[in-house]
Amino acid sequence: MSKFRAALLTLLLAAGLLVGVTGTASATPPGIPSEATARSQLAGLAVGAAGSMTGYSRDKFPHWLTISGACNTRETVLKRDGSSVVTDGSCAATSGRWYSPYDGATWSAASDVDIDHVIPLANAWRSGASSWTTAKRQQLANDLSAPQLIAVTDDVNQSKGDQGPESWKPSLTGYWCTYAKMWTSVKSKYALRVTSAEKSALLTMLDRC
């Protein structure tokens, strides 16, 4: 499927105009809370202004660590979130299918898929991680036990960048509830603060649950 066709499919799905077309089922990241738990977690988060980006570098969040054998974090999530994934001796995915719940596109080449940090590393830096140890930042960047990592369309991940839900949301509105629950859960686990606009956006998204 070309990226143009995938974009068209996304628009049709978002508009509710496409009937009877489904993508490959996506794996669900672990640790997604219920709506009630997410609301409770959100209520417990500190609210404050975004911090400075001074001193930020992705290198301060060591990521794509070796998880098992030759497989690093990215390759582990590709296998978890894909279907019929085949890997070579170095654990690189040579074939498979990946459904991106952010935009509804399905891909058959791992090169078309990024692993999204649900809480972007720069966003985490601005909301408290600047004062953490490198070990704690490494934990966030490779956390496979929380809903912090998910396989999505590469262009979509790149368009998200380091934006919070007040300025970027998945194009598929049907995923807003899940996205808000994931975002809130990770911020709660790591005691990261939220801005007032971010909290308002999360509450609006949770209203879709």
Coordinates of C-alpha atoms in Angstrom, one line a residue:
M1 CA 0.0 0.0 0.0
S2 CA 1.4 3.4 -0.9
K3 CA 1.5 6.2 1.6
F4 CA -0.9 8.2 -0.6
R5 CA -3.4 5.3 -0.5
A6 CA -2.9 4.9 3.2
A7 CA -3.6 8.6 3.8
L8 CA -6.8 8.3 1.8
L9 CA -7.8 5.3 3.7
T10 CA -7.2 7.2 7.0
L11 CA -9.4 10.1 5.8
L12 CA -12.2 7.7 4.8
L13 CA -12.0 5.9 8.2
A14 CA -12.0 9.1 10.1
A15 CA -15.0 10.4 8.2
G16 CA -16.9 7.1 8.7
L17 CA -17.2 6.6 4.9
L18 CA -15.5 3.3 4.6
V19 CA -17.5 0.2 5.5
G20 CA -16.3 -3.4 5.8
V21 CA -12.6 -2.6 5.5
T22 CA -10.4 -3.6 8.4
G23 CA -6.6 -3.5 9.0
T24 CA -4.4 -6.1 10.6
A25 CA -5.2 -6.2 14.3
S26 CA -2.6 -4.3 16.3
A27 CA -1.0 -5.6 19.5
T28 CA -2.1 -3.6 22.5
P29 CA 0.8 -2.1 24.6
P30 CA 0.7 -3.3 28.2
G31 CA -0.5 -1.4 31.2
I32 CA -3.4 0.7 29.6
P33 CA -5.6 1.6 32.5
S34 CA -9.4 1.9 32.6
E35 CA -11.0 5.2 32.0
A36 CA -11.7 5.6 35.7
T37 CA -8.2 4.8 36.7
A38 CA -6.8 7.2 34.0
R39 CA -9.1 10.0 35.3
S40 CA -7.8 9.4 38.9
Q41 CA -4.2 9.4 37.7
L42 CA -4.7 12.6 35.8
A43 CA -6.3 14.3 38.8
G44 CA -3.1 13.3 40.8
L45 CA -0.6 14.9 38.4
A46 CA 1.0 18.2 39.2
V47 CA 0.0 21.0 36.8
G48 CA 2.6 23.5 35.8
A49 CA 4.3 25.4 33.0
A50 CA 6.5 23.5 30.6
G51 CA 10.2 23.6 31.5
S52 CA 13.1 24.7 29.5
M53 CA 14.7 22.7 26.7
T54 CA 18.2 23.9 27.9
G55 CA 20.6 20.9 28.1
Y56 CA 18.2 18.5 26.3
S57 CA 19.6 15.8 24.0
R58 CA 18.1 12.5 23.0
D59 CA 21.5 11.0 24.0
K60 CA 20.5 11.7 27.6
F61 CA 17.7 9.1 27.1
P62 CA 19.7 6.0 26.0
H63 CA 17.2 4.0 23.9
W64 CA 16.9 0.9 21.7
L65 CA 18.8 -1.1 24.3
T66 CA 19.4 -4.9 23.8
I67 CA 16.5 -6.7 25.3
S68 CA 17.1 -10.3 24.5
G69 CA 19.7 -12.0 22.3
A70 CA 20.3 -9.7 19.3
C71 CA 16.9 -7.9 19.7
N72 CA 16.9 -4.3 20.8
T73 CA 13.9 -2.3 22.1
R74 CA 12.7 -1.3 18.6
E75 CA 12.9 -4.8 17.2
T76 CA 11.1 -6.2 20.3
V77 CA 8.2 -3.7 19.8
L78 CA 8.0 -4.5 16.1
K79 CA 7.6 -8.2 16.9
R80 CA 5.1 -7.5 19.6
D81 CA 2.9 -5.1 17.6
G82 CA 3.1 -6.8 14.2
S83 CA 1.6 -10.0 12.9
S84 CA 3.4 -12.8 11.1
V85 CA 6.7 -11.0 11.7
V86 CA 9.8 -12.8 10.4
T87 CA 13.3 -11.7 11.6
D88 CA 16.8 -12.5 10.4
G89 CA 19.8 -13.6 12.5
S90 CA 20.3 -10.0 13.7
C91 CA 16.7 -9.7 14.8
A92 CA 15.8 -7.3 11.9
A93 CA 12.2 -7.7 10.7
T94 CA 12.3 -9.0 7.1
S95 CA 8.6 -9.4 6.7
G96 CA 5.3 -8.9 8.6
R97 CA 2.3 -6.7 8.8
W98 CA 1.8 -3.7 11.1
Y99 CA -1.4 -1.8 11.7
S100 CA -1.0 1.8 13.0
P101 CA -3.8 2.7 15.3
Y102 CA -3.0 6.4 15.1
D103 CA -4.0 6.6 11.4
G104 CA -5.5 3.3 10.4
A105 CA -2.8 2.4 7.9
T106 CA -1.3 -1.1 7.5
W107 CA 2.3 -1.7 6.4
S108 CA 4.3 -4.7 5.2
A109 CA 7.7 -3.2 5.4
A110 CA 9.3 -2.4 8.8
S111 CA 11.0 0.6 7.3
D112 CA 7.6 2.3 7.1
V113 CA 7.0 1.8 10.8
D114 CA 8.4 3.9 13.7
I115 CA 8.3 3.1 17.4
D116 CA 6.6 6.0 19.0
H117 CA 7.5 7.2 22.5
V118 CA 3.9 8.0 23.6
I119 CA 5.5 10.6 25.9
P120 CA 8.1 12.1 23.6
L121 CA 11.5 12.3 25.2
A122 CA 11.7 16.1 24.8
N123 CA 8.2 16.4 26.3
A124 CA 9.4 14.3 29.3
W125 CA 12.4 16.6 29.6
R126 CA 10.2 19.7 29.8
S127 CA 7.9 18.1 32.4
G128 CA 10.4 16.8 34.9
A129 CA 12.9 14.4 33.4
S130 CA 15.6 17.1 33.1
S131 CA 16.4 16.5 36.8
W132 CA 16.4 12.7 36.6
T133 CA 19.4 10.3 36.5
T134 CA 20.4 8.9 33.2
A135 CA 19.3 5.5 34.4
K136 CA 15.7 6.7 35.0
R137 CA 15.6 8.4 31.6
Q138 CA 16.8 5.2 30.0
Q139 CA 14.0 3.3 31.8
L140 CA 11.4 5.7 30.3
A141 CA 12.9 5.4 26.8
N142 CA 12.8 1.6 26.8
D143 CA 9.8 0.9 29.0
L144 CA 8.1 -2.3 27.8
S145 CA 5.9 -2.7 30.9
A146 CA 4.0 0.6 30.4
P147 CA 2.0 1.9 27.4
Q148 CA 5.0 4.1 26.4
L149 CA 6.1 2.4 23.1
I150 CA 3.9 1.6 20.1
A151 CA 4.5 0.8 16.4
V152 CA 2.9 3.4 14.1
T153 CA 3.3 4.9 10.6
D154 CA 6.7 6.6 10.4
D155 CA 5.3 9.8 8.9
V156 CA 2.7 10.1 11.6
N157 CA 5.3 9.7 14.3
Q158 CA 7.4 12.3 12.7
S159 CA 4.5 14.8 12.4
K160 CA 3.8 14.3 16.1
G161 CA 7.4 15.2 17.1
D162 CA 7.5 16.3 20.7
Q163 CA 4.0 17.7 20.8
G164 CA 1.6 17.0 23.6
P165 CA -2.2 16.2 23.1
E166 CA -3.0 19.9 23.3
S167 CA -1.4 20.4 19.9
W168 CA -1.3 16.9 18.4
K169 CA -3.8 14.0 18.4
P170 CA -4.1 10.8 16.4
S171 CA -6.1 11.4 13.2
L172 CA -8.4 8.5 14.1
T173 CA -10.7 10.1 16.7
G174 CA -11.8 6.6 17.7
Y175 CA -8.3 6.1 19.3
W176 CA -8.3 9.3 21.3
C177 CA -9.7 7.5 24.4
T178 CA -6.9 4.9 24.4
Y179 CA -4.2 7.5 23.5
A180 CA -5.3 9.6 26.5
K181 CA -5.2 6.7 28.8
M182 CA -1.8 5.7 27.6
W183 CA -0.4 9.2 27.9
T184 CA -1.9 9.7 31.4
S185 CA -0.7 6.4 32.6
V186 CA 2.9 7.0 31.7
K187 CA 3.0 10.5 33.1
S188 CA 1.5 9.1 36.3
K189 CA 4.1 6.3 36.5
Y190 CA 7.0 8.7 36.2
A191 CA 5.4 11.6 38.1
L192 CA 5.7 13.9 35.2
R193 CA 3.8 17.2 35.4
V194 CA 1.2 18.3 32.8
T195 CA 0.4 21.8 31.6
S196 CA -3.1 23.1 32.0
A197 CA -3.8 23.0 28.2
E198 CA -2.4 19.4 28.2
K199 CA -4.7 18.3 31.0
S200 CA -7.7 19.9 29.4
A201 CA -7.0 18.1 26.1
L202 CA -6.6 14.8 27.9
L203 CA -10.0 15.3 29.7
T204 CA -11.6 16.0 26.4
M205 CA -10.2 12.8 24.9
L206 CA -11.2 10.8 27.9
D207 CA -14.8 12.0 27.3
R208 CA -14.8 9.9 24.2
C209 CA -14.3 6.6 26.2

